[in-house]
């Protein structure tokens, strides 16, 4: 219980710190808007079919996430606050707190980007709730993997470039399943139609969170 | 002396495998000469996975024991796995050109082997970005294990979600191997001898690592 409580405190602290500078939120949302503009501008509103748009949506989300999610740990290293953090909380709480923050950040990103994408790209789907479920489950897995990779690269040099390079092979299942689910919900309304991808997304998230909780100690105390 | 005998035996068997793959083994029913690449493609793919697994095992060992030796062995396994991964990709791609008409078409199998290539490349990129040996060892070990946990999603889930044109893998859903006697004999000998070749090369790498560590200790 203490573990969860401490994780929540860390989450709170990160939220407060983030809203003081708004570094990660600005970076991630602006990146998404810029990419969306570039995509919309270059292919036009009616040129692309729904299948292509489903892929584009996830690609925009993925690379926007890559632009900001590493900040959570890089910040601690840059301001030299990680040693203090080590004193006040066990590694598991720290991972959970940071993970929660990244999850929150991704949801915020989706809250802004997805409606914008639907409006600008003239994209429409039948199954709204299944789609939202796939987005939430996708973010669940995406932020879990990204948080762990962020912890790893915060200790290395050339952080920015490495983050995308290391994350891509680990996070690609989320991208594939997410695109797959979105393609299905364009025509299908029921949850049953995308139960396969949803299960895979959920399984992925559980596996990655479990592995991260077990391994985080080794990264954090390095 | 024992080494020499092993080397010589392996040389003979591998030569036999090459000759029989091209001359002795019959063709699969209804398929052309290009199926002969099977005798080299499958062992390469298998060794890629084997090296990847060995790398993950040594990564775990490093995290438990904290001896630099295990990290260097994991790196050696990954380097060799990378070479075999390239071989499997290239042979597979050549086969795809002849059989499917294009070198690369993002078939689920092609995707999964490409991801493995990316994982290896990312692993080496990470290693080159960290100066301190202990830190490099710990972080790359964690990355290797993370990759090892997620790669099964490509190997087992993605090919089942998307239809693949790839011929049945060795362990197919029916649990059978569809091959004739001569083909099977050549195939299994090839698989076995390439595995021994890999293990022998791997052992040499371990020897080199051990000597390097001893030298480093003497210099101190």
Coordinates of N, CA, C and O in Angstrom, one line a residue, chain B residues 72-213:
Chain B
X72 N 30.3 -9.3 -21.5 CA 31.1 -9.4 -22.7 C 30.7 -10.6 -23.5 O 30.7 -10.6 -24.7
X73 N 30.3 -11.7 -22.8 CA 29.8 -12.9 -23.5 C 28.5 -12.6 -24.1 O 28.3 -13.0 -25.3
X74 N 27.6 -11.9 -23.4 CA 26.3 -11.5 -24.0 C 26.6 -10.7 -25.3 O 25.9 -10.9 -26.3
X75 N 27.5 -9.8 -25.2 CA 27.8 -9.0 -26.4 C 28.3 -9.8 -27.6 O 27.9 -9.7 -28.7
X76 N 29.2 -10.8 -27.3 CA 29.7 -11.7 -28.3 C 28.6 -12.5 -29.0 O 28.5 -12.6 -30.2
X77 N 27.7 -13.0 -28.1 CA 26.5 -13.8 -28.6 C 25.7 -12.9 -29.6 O 25.3 -13.3 -30.6
X78 N 25.5 -11.6 -29.1 CA 24.6 -10.7 -29.9 C 25.3 -10.4 -31.2 O 24.7 -10.3 -32.3
X79 N 26.7 -10.2 -31.2 CA 27.4 -9.9 -32.4 C 27.2 -11.0 -33.5 O 27.0 -10.8 -34.6
X80 N 27.4 -12.2 -33.0 CA 27.3 -13.4 -33.9 C 25.8 -13.5 -34.3 O 25.6 -13.9 -35.5
X81 N 24.9 -13.3 -33.4 CA 23.5 -13.4 -33.8 C 23.2 -12.4 -34.9 O 22.4 -12.7 -35.8
X82 N 23.8 -11.2 -34.8 CA 23.5 -10.2 -35.8 C 24.0 -10.6 -37.1 O 23.3 -10.4 -38.1
X83 N 25.2 -11.2 -37.2 CA 25.7 -11.7 -38.5 C 24.7 -12.7 -39.1 O 24.4 -12.7 -40.2
X84 N 24.3 -13.7 -38.2 CA 23.4 -14.7 -38.7 C 22.0 -14.2 -39.1 O 21.4 -14.7 -40.0
X85 N 21.6 -13.1 -38.4 CA 20.4 -12.5 -38.7 C 20.4 -11.8 -40.1 O 19.5 -11.9 -40.8
X86 N 21.6 -11.2 -40.4 CA 21.7 -10.6 -41.7 C 21.7 -11.7 -42.8 O 21.0 -11.6 -43.8
X87 N 22.4 -12.9 -42.5 CA 22.4 -14.0 -43.4 C 20.9 -14.5 -43.6 O 20.5 -14.7 -44.8
X88 N 20.2 -14.7 -42.5 CA 18.8 -15.2 -42.7 C 17.9 -14.2 -43.5 O 17.1 -14.6 -44.3
X89 N 18.1 -12.9 -43.2 CA 17.4 -11.9 -43.9 C 17.7 -11.9 -45.4 O 16.8 -11.9 -46.3
X90 N 19.0 -12.0 -45.7 CA 19.4 -12.0 -47.1 C 18.9 -13.2 -47.9 O 18.3 -13.1 -48.9
X91 N 19.1 -14.4 -47.3 CA 18.7 -15.6 -47.9 C 17.2 -15.6 -48.1 O 16.6 -16.1 -49.1
X92 N 16.5 -15.2 -47.0 CA 15.0 -15.1 -47.1 C 14.5 -14.2 -48.2 O 13.6 -14.5 -48.9
X93 N 15.2 -13.1 -48.3 CA 14.8 -12.1 -49.3 C 15.0 -12.6 -50.7 O 14.2 -12.4 -51.6
X94 N 16.2 -13.3 -50.9 CA 16.4 -13.9 -52.2 C 15.3 -14.9 -52.6 O 14.8 -14.9 -53.7
X95 N 15.0 -15.7 -51.6 CA 13.9 -16.7 -51.8 C 12.6 -16.0 -52.1 O 11.9 -16.5 -53.0
X96 N 12.3 -14.9 -51.4 CA 11.1 -14.2 -51.6 C 11.0 -13.6 -53.0 O 9.9 -13.7 -53.7
X97 N 12.1 -13.2 -53.5 CA 12.2 -12.6 -54.9 C 11.8 -13.7 -55.9 O 11.0 -13.5 -56.8
X98 N 12.4 -14.9 -55.7 CA 12.1 -16.0 -56.7 C 10.7 -16.5 -56.5 O 10.0 -16.8 -57.5
X99 N 10.3 -16.6 -55.3 CA 9.0 -17.3 -55.0 C 7.8 -16.4 -55.0 O 6.8 -16.7 -55.6
X100 N 7.9 -15.2 -54.4 CA 6.8 -14.3 -54.3 C 6.9 -13.1 -55.3 O 6.0 -12.4 -55.5
X101 N 8.1 -12.9 -55.9 CA 8.2 -11.9 -56.9 C 8.8 -10.6 -56.5 O 9.0 -9.7 -57.3
X102 N 9.0 -10.4 -55.2 CA 9.7 -9.2 -54.8 C 10.6 -9.5 -53.6 O 10.3 -10.4 -52.8
X103 N 11.7 -8.7 -53.5 CA 12.6 -8.9 -52.4 C 12.0 -8.7 -51.1 O 12.4 -9.3 -50.1
X104 N 11.2 -7.6 -51.0 CA 10.7 -7.3 -49.7 C 9.2 -6.9 -49.8 O 8.9 -6.0 -50.5
X105 N 8.4 -7.5 -49.0 CA 7.0 -7.2 -49.1 C 6.3 -7.1 -47.7 O 5.0 -7.1 -47.6
X106 N 7.0 -7.0 -46.6 CA 6.4 -6.9 -45.3 C 5.5 -8.0 -45.0 O 4.4 -7.8 -44.4
X107 N 5.8 -9.2 -45.4 CA 5.2 -10.4 -44.9 C 5.5 -10.4 -43.3 O 6.5 -10.0 -42.9
X108 N 4.5 -10.9 -42.5 CA 4.8 -11.0 -41.1 C 6.1 -11.6 -40.7 O 6.8 -11.1 -39.8
X109 N 6.6 -12.6 -41.4 CA 7.9 -13.2 -41.1 C 9.0 -12.2 -41.5 O 10.0 -12.1 -40.7
X110 N 8.8 -11.5 -42.5 CA 9.9 -10.5 -42.9 C 9.9 -9.4 -41.9 O 11.0 -9.0 -41.5
X111 N 8.7 -9.0 -41.4 CA 8.6 -8.0 -40.3 C 9.4 -8.5 -39.1 O 10.2 -7.8 -38.5
X112 N 9.1 -9.7 -38.7 CA 9.7 -10.2 -37.4 C 11.2 -10.3 -37.5 O 11.9 -9.9 -36.5
X113 N 11.7 -10.7 -38.6 CA 13.2 -10.8 -38.7 C 13.8 -9.4 -38.8 O 14.9 -9.2 -38.2
X114 N 13.1 -8.5 -39.4 CA 13.6 -7.1 -39.5 C 13.6 -6.5 -38.1 O 14.6 -5.8 -37.8
X115 N 12.6 -6.8 -37.3 CA 12.6 -6.2 -36.0 C 13.8 -6.8 -35.2 O 14.4 -6.0 -34.4
X116 N 14.1 -8.0 -35.4 CA 15.2 -8.6 -34.7 C 16.5 -7.9 -35.1 O 17.3 -7.6 -34.2
X117 N 16.6 -7.6 -36.4 CA 17.8 -6.8 -36.8 C 17.8 -5.5 -36.1 O 18.9 -5.0 -35.7
X118 N 16.7 -4.8 -36.0 CA 16.6 -3.5 -35.4 C 17.0 -3.6 -33.9 O 17.6 -2.7 -33.4
X119 N 16.5 -4.7 -33.3 CA 16.8 -4.8 -31.8 C 18.3 -4.9 -31.6 O 18.9 -4.3 -30.8
X120 N 18.9 -5.8 -32.5 CA 20.4 -6.0 -32.4 C 21.1 -4.6 -32.6 O 22.0 -4.2 -31.9
X121 N 20.6 -3.9 -33.6 CA 21.3 -2.6 -34.0 C 21.1 -1.6 -32.8 O 22.1 -0.9 -32.5
X122 N 19.9 -1.6 -32.3 CA 19.6 -0.7 -31.2 C 20.5 -1.0 -29.9 O 21.0 -0.2 -29.2
X123 N 20.7 -2.3 -29.7 CA 21.5 -2.8 -28.6 C 22.9 -2.3 -28.8 O 23.5 -1.8 -27.8
X124 N 23.5 -2.4 -30.0 CA 24.8 -2.0 -30.2 C 24.9 -0.5 -30.1 O 25.9 0.1 -29.6
X125 N 23.9 0.2 -30.6 CA 23.9 1.7 -30.5 C 23.9 2.1 -29.0 O 24.6 3.0 -28.6
X126 N 23.1 1.4 -28.2 CA 23.1 1.7 -26.8 C 24.4 1.5 -26.1 O 24.9 2.3 -25.4
X127 N 25.0 0.4 -26.5 CA 26.4 0.1 -25.9 C 27.4 1.1 -26.3 O 28.2 1.5 -25.4
X128 N 27.3 1.6 -27.5 CA 28.4 2.6 -27.9 C 28.1 3.9 -27.3 O 29.0 4.8 -27.4
X129 N 26.9 4.2 -26.7 CA 26.6 5.5 -26.2 C 26.9 5.6 -24.7 O 26.7 6.6 -24.1
X130 N 27.4 4.5 -24.1 CA 27.7 4.5 -22.6 C 29.2 4.2 -22.4 O 29.7 3.2 -22.9
X131 N 29.9 5.1 -21.7 CA 31.3 5.0 -21.6 C 31.7 4.0 -20.5 O 32.5 3.1 -20.7
X132 N 31.1 4.1 -19.3 CA 31.5 3.3 -18.2 C 31.1 1.8 -18.3 O 30.0 1.5 -18.6
X133 N 32.1 0.9 -18.2 CA 31.8 -0.5 -18.5 C 30.7 -1.1 -17.7 O 29.9 -1.8 -18.2
X134 N 30.7 -0.8 -16.4 CA 29.7 -1.5 -15.5 C 28.3 -0.9 -15.8 O 27.3 -1.7 -15.9
X135 N 28.2 0.4 -16.1 CA 26.9 1.0 -16.4 C 26.4 0.5 -17.8 O 25.3 0.1 -17.9
X136 N 27.4 0.4 -18.7 CA 27.0 -0.1 -20.0 C 26.5 -1.5 -19.9 O 25.5 -1.9 -20.5
X137 N 27.2 -2.3 -19.1 CA 26.8 -3.7 -19.0 C 25.3 -3.8 -18.4 O 24.5 -4.5 -18.9
X138 N 25.1 -3.1 -17.3 CA 23.8 -3.2 -16.7 C 22.6 -2.7 -17.6 O 21.6 -3.4 -17.8
X139 N 22.9 -1.5 -18.2 CA 21.8 -0.9 -19.0 C 21.5 -1.8 -20.3 O 20.4 -2.0 -20.6
X140 N 22.6 -2.3 -20.9 CA 22.4 -3.1 -22.1 C 21.8 -4.4 -21.8 O 21.0 -5.0 -22.5
X141 N 22.1 -4.9 -20.6 CA 21.5 -6.2 -20.1 C 20.0 -6.0 -20.0 O 19.2 -6.8 -20.4
X142 N 19.6 -4.9 -19.3 CA 18.2 -4.6 -19.1 C 17.5 -4.5 -20.5 O 16.4 -5.0 -20.7
X143 N 18.1 -3.8 -21.4 CA 17.5 -3.6 -22.7 C 17.4 -4.9 -23.5 O 16.3 -5.2 -24.1
X144 N 18.4 -5.8 -23.3 CA 18.3 -7.1 -24.0 C 17.2 -7.9 -23.4 O 16.4 -8.5 -24.2
X145 N 17.0 -7.8 -22.1 CA 15.9 -8.6 -21.5 C 14.5 -8.0 -22.0 O 13.6 -8.8 -22.3
X146 N 14.4 -6.7 -22.0 CA 13.2 -6.1 -22.4 C 12.8 -6.5 -23.9 O 11.7 -6.8 -24.2
X147 N 13.9 -6.5 -24.7 CA 13.7 -6.9 -26.1 C 13.2 -8.4 -26.2 O 12.4 -8.7 -26.9
X148 N 13.9 -9.2 -25.3 CA 13.6 -10.6 -25.3 C 12.1 -10.9 -24.9 O 11.5 -11.8 -25.4
X149 N 11.6 -10.0 -24.0 CA 10.2 -10.2 -23.6 C 9.2 -9.8 -24.7 O 8.2 -10.4 -24.8
X150 N 9.6 -8.7 -25.5 CA 8.6 -8.3 -26.5 C 8.7 -8.9 -27.8 O 7.7 -8.9 -28.6
X151 N 9.9 -9.5 -28.1 CA 10.0 -10.1 -29.5 C 9.0 -11.3 -29.7 O 8.5 -11.4 -30.8
X152 N 8.7 -12.1 -28.7 CA 7.7 -13.1 -29.0 C 6.4 -12.6 -29.5 O 5.7 -13.3 -30.3
X153 N 6.0 -11.3 -29.3 CA 4.8 -10.7 -29.8 C 4.9 -10.7 -31.4 O 3.9 -10.9 -32.0
X154 N 6.1 -10.5 -31.9 CA 6.2 -10.5 -33.3 C 6.3 -11.9 -33.9 O 5.7 -12.2 -34.9
X155 N 7.0 -12.8 -33.1 CA 7.2 -14.1 -33.7 C 5.9 -14.9 -33.6 O 5.6 -15.7 -34.5
X156 N 5.1 -14.8 -32.5 CA 4.0 -15.6 -32.3 C 2.6 -15.0 -32.6 O 1.7 -15.6 -33.1
X157 N 2.5 -13.7 -32.2 CA 1.2 -13.1 -32.3 C 0.9 -12.4 -33.7 O 0.0 -12.7 -34.4
X158 N 1.9 -11.6 -34.1 CA 1.7 -10.9 -35.4 C 1.5 -11.8 -36.6 O 0.5 -11.7 -37.4
X159 N 2.3 -12.9 -36.8 CA 2.0 -13.8 -37.9 C 0.7 -14.5 -37.8 O 0.2 -15.0 -38.8
X160 N 0.1 -14.6 -36.6 CA -1.2 -15.2 -36.5 C -2.3 -14.2 -36.8 O -3.4 -14.6 -37.2
X161 N -2.1 -13.0 -36.5 CA -3.1 -12.0 -36.7 C -3.2 -11.7 -38.2 O -4.3 -11.7 -38.8
X162 N -2.0 -11.5 -38.9 CA -2.0 -11.3 -40.3 C -1.6 -12.6 -41.0 O -0.7 -13.3 -40.5
X163 N -2.3 -12.8 -42.1 CA -2.0 -14.1 -42.8 C -0.6 -14.0 -43.4 O -0.2 -12.9 -43.9
X164 N 0.2 -15.0 -43.2 CA 1.6 -15.0 -43.7 C 1.7 -16.0 -44.9 O 1.0 -17.0 -44.9
X165 N 2.5 -15.6 -45.9 CA 2.7 -16.6 -47.0 C 3.9 -17.5 -46.8 O 4.2 -18.3 -47.5
X166 N 4.6 -17.2 -45.7 CA 5.8 -18.0 -45.4 C 5.4 -19.4 -45.2 O 4.4 -19.8 -44.6
X167 N 6.3 -20.3 -45.8 CA 6.0 -21.8 -45.5 C 6.0 -22.1 -44.1 O 6.6 -21.4 -43.3
X168 N 5.3 -23.2 -43.7 CA 5.2 -23.5 -42.3 C 6.6 -23.5 -41.6 O 7.6 -24.0 -42.2
X169 N 6.7 -22.9 -40.5 CA 7.9 -23.0 -39.7 C 8.1 -24.4 -39.3 O 7.2 -25.3 -39.4
X170 N 9.3 -24.7 -38.8 CA 9.7 -26.1 -38.4 C 8.6 -26.7 -37.5 O 8.2 -27.8 -37.7
X171 N 8.2 -25.9 -36.5 CA 7.2 -26.4 -35.5 C 5.9 -25.8 -36.0 O 5.6 -24.7 -35.6
X172 N 5.2 -26.5 -36.8 CA 3.9 -25.9 -37.3 C 2.8 -26.4 -36.4 O 3.0 -27.2 -35.5
X173 N 1.6 -25.8 -36.6 CA 0.5 -26.1 -35.7 C 0.2 -27.6 -35.7 O -0.2 -28.1 -34.6
X174 N 0.4 -28.3 -36.8 CA 0.2 -29.8 -36.7 C 1.3 -30.6 -36.1 O 1.2 -31.8 -35.8
X175 N 2.4 -29.9 -35.8 CA 3.5 -30.6 -35.2 C 4.2 -31.6 -36.1 O 4.8 -32.6 -35.7
X176 N 4.0 -31.4 -37.4 CA 4.6 -32.4 -38.4 C 5.7 -31.7 -39.3 O 5.6 -30.5 -39.5
X177 N 6.6 -32.5 -39.8 CA 7.5 -31.9 -40.7 C 7.2 -32.6 -42.1 O 7.3 -33.8 -42.2
X178 N 6.9 -31.7 -43.0 CA 6.5 -32.3 -44.3 C 7.8 -32.4 -45.2 O 8.1 -31.5 -46.0
X179 N 8.5 -33.5 -45.1 CA 9.7 -33.6 -45.9 C 10.0 -35.0 -46.2 O 9.6 -35.9 -45.4
X180 N 10.6 -35.3 -47.3 CA 11.0 -36.6 -47.6 C 12.2 -37.0 -46.9 O 12.9 -36.2 -46.3
X181 N 12.5 -38.3 -46.9 CA 13.7 -38.8 -46.1 C 15.0 -38.1 -46.4 O 15.6 -37.6 -45.5
X182 N 15.3 -38.1 -47.7 CA 16.6 -37.5 -48.1 C 16.7 -36.0 -47.7 O 17.7 -35.5 -47.3
X183 N 15.6 -35.3 -48.0 CA 15.5 -33.9 -47.7 C 15.7 -33.7 -46.2 O 16.4 -32.8 -45.7
X184 N 14.9 -34.5 -45.4 CA 14.9 -34.4 -44.0 C 16.3 -34.6 -43.4 O 16.8 -33.9 -42.6
X185 N 17.0 -35.7 -44.0 CA 18.3 -36.0 -43.5 C 19.3 -34.8 -43.8 O 20.0 -34.4 -42.9
X186 N 19.2 -34.3 -45.0 CA 20.1 -33.2 -45.3 C 19.8 -32.0 -44.4 O 20.7 -31.3 -43.8
X187 N 18.5 -31.7 -44.3 CA 18.0 -30.6 -43.5 C 18.5 -30.7 -42.0 O 19.1 -29.7 -41.5
X188 N 18.3 -31.8 -41.4 CA 18.6 -32.0 -40.0 C 20.1 -31.9 -39.8 O 20.6 -31.3 -38.8
X189 N 20.9 -32.6 -40.7 CA 22.3 -32.5 -40.6 C 22.8 -31.1 -40.7 O 23.7 -30.6 -40.0
X190 N 22.2 -30.3 -41.7 CA 22.6 -28.9 -41.9 C 22.3 -28.1 -40.6 O 23.2 -27.4 -40.1
X191 N 21.1 -28.3 -40.0 CA 20.7 -27.6 -38.8 C 21.7 -28.0 -37.7 O 22.2 -27.1 -37.0
X192 N 22.0 -29.3 -37.5 CA 22.9 -29.7 -36.5 C 24.3 -29.1 -36.6 O 24.9 -28.6 -35.7
X193 N 24.8 -29.3 -37.9 CA 26.2 -28.9 -38.1 C 26.4 -27.4 -38.0 O 27.4 -26.9 -37.5
X194 N 25.4 -26.6 -38.5 CA 25.5 -25.2 -38.3 C 25.4 -24.7 -36.9 O 26.1 -23.8 -36.5
X195 N 24.6 -25.5 -36.1 CA 24.5 -25.2 -34.7 C 25.9 -25.4 -34.0 O 26.3 -24.6 -33.2
X196 N 26.5 -26.6 -34.4 CA 27.8 -26.9 -33.8 C 28.8 -25.8 -34.2 O 29.6 -25.3 -33.4
X197 N 28.7 -25.4 -35.5 CA 29.6 -24.3 -36.0 C 29.5 -23.1 -35.1 O 30.5 -22.4 -34.7
X198 N 28.2 -22.7 -34.9 CA 27.9 -21.5 -34.1 C 28.5 -21.7 -32.7 O 29.2 -20.8 -32.2
X199 N 28.3 -22.8 -32.1 CA 28.7 -23.0 -30.7 C 30.2 -23.0 -30.6 O 30.8 -22.4 -29.7
X200 N 30.9 -23.6 -31.7 CA 32.3 -23.5 -31.7 C 32.9 -22.1 -31.8 O 33.8 -21.7 -31.1
X201 N 32.3 -21.3 -32.7 CA 32.6 -19.9 -32.9 C 32.4 -19.2 -31.6 O 33.2 -18.3 -31.1
X202 N 31.3 -19.5 -30.9 CA 30.9 -18.8 -29.7 C 31.9 -19.1 -28.6 O 32.4 -18.3 -27.8
X203 N 32.4 -20.4 -28.6 CA 33.4 -20.8 -27.6 C 34.7 -20.0 -27.8 O 35.3 -19.6 -26.8
X204 N 35.0 -19.9 -29.1 CA 36.3 -19.1 -29.4 C 36.1 -17.7 -28.8 O 37.0 -17.1 -28.3
X205 N 34.9 -17.1 -29.1 CA 34.7 -15.7 -28.6 C 34.8 -15.6 -27.1 O 35.4 -14.7 -26.5
X206 N 34.3 -16.7 -26.4 CA 34.4 -16.7 -24.9 C 35.9 -16.7 -24.5 O 36.3 -16.0 -23.6
X207 N 36.7 -17.6 -25.2 CA 38.1 -17.6 -24.9 C 38.8 -16.3 -25.1 O 39.5 -15.8 -24.2
X208 N 38.4 -15.6 -26.2 CA 39.0 -14.3 -26.4 C 38.6 -13.3 -25.3 O 39.5 -12.6 -24.8
X209 N 37.4 -13.3 -24.9 CA 36.9 -12.4 -23.8 C 37.7 -12.7 -22.5 O 38.1 -11.8 -21.9
X210 N 37.8 -14.0 -22.2 CA 38.5 -14.4 -21.0 C 40.0 -13.8 -21.0 O 40.5 -13.3 -20.0
X211 N 40.6 -14.0 -22.2 CA 42.0 -13.6 -22.3 C 42.1 -12.0 -22.2 O 43.0 -11.5 -21.5
X212 N 41.2 -11.4 -22.8 CA 41.1 -9.9 -22.8 C 41.0 -9.4 -21.3 O 41.7 -8.5 -20.9
X213 N 40.1 -10.1 -20.6 CA 39.9 -9.6 -19.2 C 41.2 -9.9 -18.3 O 41.5 -9.1 -17.5

